[in-house]
CSV table of C-alpha atoms in Angstrom, one decimal:
chain,number,residue,atom,x,y,z
A,1,MET,CA,-57.4,-68.6,58.5
A,2,ASP,CA,-55.1,-70.0,61.2
A,3,ALA,CA,-52.0,-68.3,62.7
A,4,SER,CA,-49.6,-69.9,60.3
A,5,ASP,CA,-51.6,-68.8,57.3
A,6,LEU,CA,-51.7,-65.2,58.7
A,7,LEU,CA,-47.9,-65.3,59.3
A,8,ARG,CA,-47.4,-66.5,55.7
A,9,GLY,CA,-49.5,-63.7,54.3
A,10,THR,CA,-47.5,-61.2,56.4
A,11,LEU,CA,-44.2,-62.5,55.2
A,12,LEU,CA,-45.3,-62.4,51.6
A,13,HIS,CA,-46.3,-58.8,52.1
A,14,LEU,CA,-42.9,-58.0,53.6
A,15,SER,CA,-41.3,-59.5,50.5
A,16,ASP,CA,-42.6,-56.5,48.6
A,17,SER,CA,-41.7,-53.9,51.3
A,18,SER,CA,-38.8,-51.7,50.3
A,19,MET,CA,-38.5,-50.2,53.8
A,20,VAL,CA,-38.2,-53.5,55.5
A,21,ARG,CA,-35.9,-54.7,52.8
A,22,THR,CA,-33.5,-51.8,53.4
A,23,THR,CA,-33.6,-52.4,57.1
A,24,ILE,CA,-32.8,-56.0,56.9
A,25,GLU,CA,-30.1,-55.6,54.2
A,26,LYS,CA,-28.3,-53.1,56.3
A,27,ALA,CA,-28.4,-55.1,59.5
A,28,PRO,CA,-24.8,-56.0,60.4
A,29,VAL,CA,-25.4,-59.7,60.7
A,30,SER,CA,-27.9,-60.2,57.9
A,31,ARG,CA,-25.3,-61.4,55.4
A,32,ALA,CA,-23.9,-63.9,57.8
A,33,VAL,CA,-27.3,-65.3,58.5
A,34,VAL,CA,-28.4,-65.3,54.9
A,35,GLN,CA,-25.4,-67.5,54.0
A,36,ARG,CA,-27.3,-70.4,55.5
A,37,TYR,CA,-29.7,-70.1,52.6
A,38,VAL,CA,-27.7,-68.3,49.9
A,39,PRO,CA,-24.0,-69.5,49.6
A,40,GLY,CA,-22.8,-66.3,48.0
A,41,THR,CA,-23.2,-63.6,45.3
A,42,GLY,CA,-20.9,-64.9,42.5
A,43,VAL,CA,-20.6,-67.8,40.1
A,44,ALA,CA,-17.6,-69.2,42.1
A,45,ASP,CA,-19.7,-69.3,45.2
A,46,ALA,CA,-22.4,-71.3,43.5
A,47,VAL,CA,-19.9,-73.7,41.9
A,48,GLU,CA,-18.1,-74.4,45.3
A,49,ALA,CA,-21.5,-75.0,47.0
A,50,SER,CA,-22.4,-77.4,44.2
A,51,ALA,CA,-19.1,-79.3,44.6
A,52,ARG,CA,-19.7,-79.7,48.3
A,53,LEU,CA,-23.2,-81.1,47.7
A,54,ARG,CA,-22.0,-83.4,44.9
A,55,ALA,CA,-19.4,-84.8,47.4
A,56,THR,CA,-22.4,-86.1,49.5
A,57,ASN,CA,-24.2,-87.6,46.5
A,58,ARG,CA,-26.7,-84.8,46.2
A,59,MET,CA,-27.6,-83.3,42.9
A,60,VAL,CA,-28.0,-79.6,42.3
A,61,THR,CA,-30.1,-77.0,40.6
A,62,ILE,CA,-28.8,-73.4,40.6
A,63,ASP,CA,-30.8,-70.2,40.5
A,64,TYR,CA,-29.2,-66.8,39.8
A,65,LEU,CA,-31.4,-64.6,41.9
A,66,GLY,CA,-33.4,-61.8,40.3
A,67,GLU,CA,-36.8,-61.4,38.7
A,68,ASP,CA,-39.3,-58.9,37.1
A,69,THR,CA,-36.5,-57.0,35.3
A,70,LEU,CA,-37.7,-54.2,33.1
A,71,ASP,CA,-34.3,-53.6,31.7
A,72,ALA,CA,-33.1,-55.4,28.6
A,73,GLY,CA,-29.5,-54.9,29.6
A,74,GLN,CA,-30.1,-56.6,33.0
A,75,ALA,CA,-31.8,-59.5,31.2
A,76,ALA,CA,-28.8,-59.9,29.0
A,77,HIS,CA,-26.5,-59.8,32.0
A,78,THR,CA,-28.5,-62.6,33.6
A,79,VAL,CA,-28.2,-64.7,30.5
A,80,ASP,CA,-24.4,-64.1,30.4
A,81,THR,CA,-24.2,-65.1,34.1
A,82,TYR,CA,-26.0,-68.4,33.4
A,83,VAL,CA,-23.8,-69.1,30.4
A,84,GLY,CA,-20.7,-68.5,32.5
A,85,LEU,CA,-22.0,-70.6,35.3
A,86,LEU,CA,-22.7,-73.5,33.0
A,87,ARG,CA,-19.2,-73.3,31.6
A,88,ALA,CA,-17.7,-73.3,35.1
A,89,LEU,CA,-19.8,-76.3,36.1
A,90,LYS,CA,-18.6,-78.1,33.0
A,91,ALA,CA,-15.0,-77.2,33.7
A,92,ARG,CA,-15.3,-78.8,37.2
A,93,ASP,CA,-17.1,-81.9,35.8
A,94,LEU,CA,-20.2,-81.1,37.9
A,95,SER,CA,-22.8,-80.9,35.2
A,96,GLN,CA,-22.6,-84.1,33.2
A,97,PHE,CA,-25.7,-86.3,33.1
A,98,GLY,CA,-27.7,-83.4,34.8
A,99,ALA,CA,-26.0,-83.7,38.1
A,100,ALA,CA,-25.9,-80.0,38.4
A,101,GLU,CA,-28.5,-78.1,36.3
A,102,VAL,CA,-29.9,-74.5,36.4
A,103,SER,CA,-33.3,-73.0,37.3
A,104,VAL,CA,-34.3,-69.9,35.4
A,105,LYS,CA,-37.0,-67.4,36.1
A,106,LEU,CA,-38.3,-66.1,32.8
A,107,SER,CA,-39.1,-62.7,34.2
A,108,ALA,CA,-35.4,-62.3,34.9
A,109,VAL,CA,-34.5,-62.8,31.2
A,110,GLY,CA,-37.1,-60.5,29.7
A,111,GLN,CA,-40.6,-61.9,30.1
A,112,SER,CA,-41.7,-58.7,31.9
A,113,LEU,CA,-40.3,-56.3,29.3
A,114,PRO,CA,-43.1,-54.0,28.0
A,115,GLN,CA,-42.4,-54.8,24.3
A,116,ASP,CA,-41.9,-58.3,22.9
A,117,GLY,CA,-41.2,-59.6,26.5
A,118,GLU,CA,-42.2,-63.2,25.7
A,119,ARG,CA,-40.2,-63.4,22.5
A,120,ILE,CA,-37.1,-61.9,24.3
A,121,ALA,CA,-37.5,-64.4,27.2
A,122,LEU,CA,-37.8,-67.3,24.7
A,123,ASP,CA,-34.7,-66.2,22.8
A,124,ASN,CA,-32.7,-65.7,26.1
A,125,ALA,CA,-33.9,-69.0,27.6
A,126,ARG,CA,-32.9,-70.7,24.3
A,127,THR,CA,-29.3,-69.4,24.7
A,128,ILE,CA,-29.2,-70.8,28.3
A,129,CYS,CA,-30.6,-74.1,27.1
A,130,GLU,CA,-27.9,-74.3,24.4
A,131,ALA,CA,-25.2,-73.6,27.0
A,132,ALA,CA,-26.7,-76.3,29.3
A,133,GLU,CA,-26.8,-78.8,26.4
A,134,ASP,CA,-23.1,-78.1,25.8
A,135,ALA,CA,-22.4,-78.7,29.5
A,136,GLY,CA,-24.3,-82.0,29.4
A,137,THR,CA,-27.1,-80.8,31.6
A,138,THR,CA,-30.6,-79.3,31.6
A,139,VAL,CA,-32.6,-76.2,32.4
A,140,THR,CA,-35.8,-76.0,34.6
A,141,LEU,CA,-38.1,-73.0,34.1
A,142,ASP,CA,-39.1,-71.7,37.5
A,143,MET,CA,-42.8,-70.7,37.9
A,144,GLU,CA,-43.7,-67.3,39.3
A,145,ASP,CA,-47.0,-65.6,40.1
A,146,HIS,CA,-50.1,-66.8,38.4
A,147,THR,CA,-50.2,-64.0,35.8
A,148,THR,CA,-47.2,-65.5,34.1
A,149,THR,CA,-48.3,-69.2,34.1
A,150,ASP,CA,-49.7,-69.3,30.6
A,151,SER,CA,-46.8,-67.4,29.1
A,152,THR,CA,-44.3,-69.7,30.9
A,153,LEU,CA,-45.9,-72.8,29.8
A,154,SER,CA,-46.1,-71.5,26.2
A,155,ILE,CA,-42.3,-70.8,26.3
A,156,LEU,CA,-41.7,-74.2,27.8
A,157,ALA,CA,-43.6,-75.8,24.9
A,158,GLU,CA,-41.4,-74.0,22.4
A,159,LEU,CA,-38.1,-74.8,24.1
A,160,ARG,CA,-39.0,-78.5,24.4
A,161,LYS,CA,-39.1,-78.7,20.6
A,162,ASP,CA,-35.3,-78.4,20.6
A,163,PHE,CA,-34.6,-79.2,24.2
A,164,PRO,CA,-37.1,-81.9,25.2
A,165,GLU,CA,-35.7,-82.3,28.7
A,166,THR,CA,-36.4,-78.7,29.8
A,167,GLY,CA,-38.1,-78.9,33.1
A,168,ALA,CA,-41.3,-77.2,34.3
A,169,VAL,CA,-42.4,-76.1,37.7
A,170,LEU,CA,-46.0,-76.3,38.9
A,171,GLN,CA,-47.5,-75.0,42.1
A,172,SER,CA,-50.1,-76.9,44.1
A,173,TYR,CA,-51.7,-73.9,45.6
A,174,LEU,CA,-53.1,-72.8,42.2
A,175,HIS,CA,-56.6,-74.2,41.4
A,176,ARG,CA,-55.4,-75.0,37.8
A,177,THR,CA,-52.4,-77.1,38.7
A,178,GLU,CA,-54.0,-80.6,38.8
A,179,SER,CA,-55.1,-80.1,35.2
A,180,ASP,CA,-51.6,-78.8,34.2
A,181,CYS,CA,-50.1,-81.9,35.8
A,182,ARG,CA,-52.2,-84.0,33.5
A,183,ASP,CA,-51.0,-82.1,30.5
A,184,LEU,CA,-47.4,-82.4,31.4
A,185,ALA,CA,-47.2,-86.0,32.8
A,186,THR,CA,-45.9,-87.3,29.5
A,187,ALA,CA,-42.9,-89.3,28.4
A,188,GLY,CA,-39.7,-87.3,28.9
A,189,SER,CA,-41.4,-84.4,30.7
A,190,ARG,CA,-39.6,-83.2,33.9
A,191,VAL,CA,-42.0,-81.6,36.4
A,192,ARG,CA,-41.1,-80.0,39.7
A,193,LEU,CA,-44.1,-79.9,42.0
A,194,CYS,CA,-43.9,-77.3,44.8
A,195,LYS,CA,-46.5,-75.7,47.0
A,196,GLY,CA,-46.1,-72.1,45.8
A,197,ALA,CA,-44.5,-69.0,47.3
A,198,TYR,CA,-46.3,-65.9,46.0
A,199,LYS,CA,-49.2,-64.0,47.4
A,200,GLU,CA,-52.2,-65.0,45.2
A,201,PRO,CA,-55.9,-64.2,45.4
A,202,ALA,CA,-58.5,-66.7,46.5
A,203,SER,CA,-59.9,-66.6,43.0
A,204,VAL,CA,-56.9,-68.5,41.6
A,205,ALA,CA,-55.2,-70.1,44.6
A,206,TYR,CA,-56.1,-72.1,47.8
A,207,GLN,CA,-55.6,-69.9,50.9
A,208,ASP,CA,-55.6,-72.6,53.6
A,209,ALA,CA,-52.5,-74.7,54.1
A,210,GLU,CA,-54.4,-77.9,54.4
A,211,ASP,CA,-56.1,-77.3,51.1
A,212,VAL,CA,-52.7,-76.6,49.5
A,213,ASP,CA,-51.4,-79.9,50.9
A,214,LEU,CA,-54.4,-81.9,49.6
A,215,SER,CA,-53.9,-80.4,46.2
A,216,TYR,CA,-50.2,-81.3,46.4
A,217,VAL,CA,-51.2,-85.0,47.0
A,218,ARG,CA,-53.7,-85.0,44.1
A,219,CYS,CA,-51.1,-83.5,41.8
A,220,LEU,CA,-48.5,-86.1,43.0
A,221,LYS,CA,-50.9,-88.9,42.1
A,222,VAL,CA,-51.2,-87.6,38.6
A,223,LEU,CA,-47.5,-87.2,38.1
A,224,MET,CA,-46.5,-90.5,39.6
A,225,ALA,CA,-49.1,-92.3,37.5
A,226,GLY,CA,-47.9,-90.5,34.3
A,227,GLU,CA,-44.9,-91.2,32.0
A,228,GLY,CA,-42.9,-88.2,33.0
A,229,TYR,CA,-40.2,-87.6,35.6
A,230,PRO,CA,-41.7,-86.1,38.8
A,231,MET,CA,-39.5,-83.8,41.0
A,232,VAL,CA,-41.0,-83.7,44.5
A,233,ALA,CA,-40.1,-80.3,45.9
A,234,SER,CA,-41.0,-80.4,49.6
A,235,HIS,CA,-39.5,-80.4,53.1
A,236,ASP,CA,-42.7,-81.8,54.6
A,237,PRO,CA,-42.0,-85.4,56.0
A,238,ARG,CA,-45.6,-86.4,55.4
A,239,LEU,CA,-45.5,-85.4,51.7
A,240,ILE,CA,-42.2,-87.1,51.2
A,241,ASP,CA,-43.6,-90.3,52.7
A,242,ILE,CA,-46.7,-90.0,50.5
A,243,ALA,CA,-44.5,-89.5,47.4
A,244,ARG,CA,-42.5,-92.7,48.2
A,245,ALA,CA,-45.6,-94.7,48.7
A,246,LEU,CA,-47.1,-93.4,45.4
A,247,ALA,CA,-43.9,-94.2,43.6
A,248,SER,CA,-43.9,-97.7,45.0
A,249,ARG,CA,-47.6,-98.2,44.1
A,250,GLN,CA,-46.8,-97.2,40.5
A,251,GLY,CA,-43.7,-99.5,40.4
A,252,ARG,CA,-41.3,-96.7,39.8
A,253,ASP,CA,-37.6,-97.2,40.0
A,254,PRO,CA,-35.7,-94.8,42.3
A,255,ASP,CA,-34.1,-93.2,39.3
A,256,SER,CA,-37.4,-92.4,37.7
A,257,TYR,CA,-38.2,-89.5,40.1
A,258,GLU,CA,-36.4,-87.3,42.6
A,259,PHE,CA,-36.8,-85.3,45.7
A,260,GLN,CA,-35.8,-81.6,45.9
A,261,MET,CA,-35.1,-79.3,48.9
A,262,LEU,CA,-33.7,-75.9,49.4
A,263,TYR,CA,-30.1,-75.1,50.2
A,264,GLY,CA,-29.8,-74.8,54.0
A,265,ILE,CA,-33.1,-76.4,54.9
A,266,ARG,CA,-33.1,-79.9,56.5
A,267,PRO,CA,-29.5,-80.7,55.2
A,268,ASP,CA,-29.3,-83.8,57.3
A,269,GLU,CA,-32.5,-85.2,55.9
A,270,GLN,CA,-31.2,-84.4,52.4
A,271,THR,CA,-28.2,-86.6,52.9
A,272,ARG,CA,-30.3,-89.3,54.5
A,273,ILE,CA,-32.6,-89.4,51.4
A,274,ALA,CA,-29.5,-89.6,49.1
A,275,ASP,CA,-27.9,-92.3,51.3
A,276,ARG,CA,-31.0,-94.4,51.0
A,277,GLY,CA,-30.5,-94.5,47.3
A,278,HIS,CA,-33.1,-91.9,46.2
A,279,GLN,CA,-32.4,-89.0,43.9
A,280,MET,CA,-32.0,-85.9,46.0
A,281,ARG,CA,-31.5,-82.5,44.4
A,282,VAL,CA,-30.7,-79.2,46.2
A,283,TYR,CA,-31.9,-75.8,45.0
A,284,VAL,CA,-29.0,-73.5,45.3
A,285,PRO,CA,-29.6,-69.7,44.9
A,286,PHE,CA,-26.9,-67.1,44.5
A,287,GLY,CA,-26.6,-63.4,43.8
A,288,GLU,CA,-27.1,-60.0,45.3
A,289,GLN,CA,-30.9,-60.0,45.1
A,290,TRP,CA,-31.5,-62.4,48.0
A,291,TYR,CA,-34.1,-60.4,50.0
A,292,GLY,CA,-37.3,-61.5,48.1
A,293,TYR,CA,-36.1,-65.1,47.9
A,294,LEU,CA,-35.4,-65.1,51.7
A,295,MET,CA,-38.9,-63.7,52.6
A,296,ARG,CA,-40.6,-66.3,50.4
A,297,ARG,CA,-38.7,-69.1,52.0
A,298,MET,CA,-39.8,-67.8,55.4
A,299,ALA,CA,-43.4,-67.8,54.2
A,300,GLU,CA,-43.2,-71.3,52.8
A,301,ARG,CA,-41.9,-72.6,56.1
A,302,PRO,CA,-42.4,-70.0,58.9
A,303,ALA,CA,-40.3,-72.1,61.3
A,304,ASN,CA,-37.3,-70.7,59.3
A,305,LEU,CA,-38.2,-67.3,60.6
A,306,THR,CA,-37.3,-68.4,64.1
A,307,PHE,CA,-33.8,-69.2,63.1
A,308,PHE,CA,-33.4,-65.9,61.3
A,309,LEU,CA,-34.8,-63.7,64.1
A,310,ARG,CA,-32.8,-65.5,66.8
A,311,SER,CA,-29.6,-64.9,64.8
A,312,LEU,CA,-30.4,-61.2,64.4
A,313,VAL,CA,-31.1,-60.8,68.2
A,314,SER,CA,-28.2,-62.9,69.4
A,315,LYS,CA,-25.5,-61.3,67.2
A,316,GLY,CA,-27.0,-57.8,66.8
């Protein structure tokens, strides 16, 4: 394990630390720094960020932060927030033709509840899908830790019976993902491929960054050769170039796949990709529960940690 892998493991451990979380959340400048990655806490903040991105020809997927809820009332609140968000996007003419869609973590809408969690999550996700359909857009189901993968894919299959454009997320660091890509690379299937951002055991996930990248490329080959709609979620210039080459080799039109990056990361490259005529979508998170999201973003790309720490030191 090299230094970057060690740092990644440390950051993922910190994402679960309540003591470190409290310290960072109370730091006077934390909120200002976090705004680079999370545009705000309310629906209006997410809508305004989306409008700014759409003005530069970038598409959007919006995530209301929160996960692993064990409270049915909180799950219902999350559903209501998504419904309100979709109505607001529709009112601003931002959502038509999928220009602005939403990303949903099933554990935030009931999947982790001790009784009937999967059924509750399916019902709640269906409500969000109905609101998205009314707004002229789609939903993508975020993938979480490996213990939820089978449940998430099962719920996805049910939703696609009525909402066939519901998107899936697959993570290249899991050993199983190349096989999952084969299963999902079908006509009409939208699949976001990312590296993965949870601390997973070696029994189910690659631990070395190079192995994760090699898996990513193998998965990309499957998705680009398939009949679905690949969504290439990466900030790595090498993987972006490989994705373009694979798409060209398969004779794909620019509108038959898309690139995705996180809000606040490589924004200039985002606009360059869009300006070159490629589909470029930005993942926009909002809400109070930003700590776990932030730590996982640091782990995915430890260079981001330098920016965060420098900001704390220079303004603290």
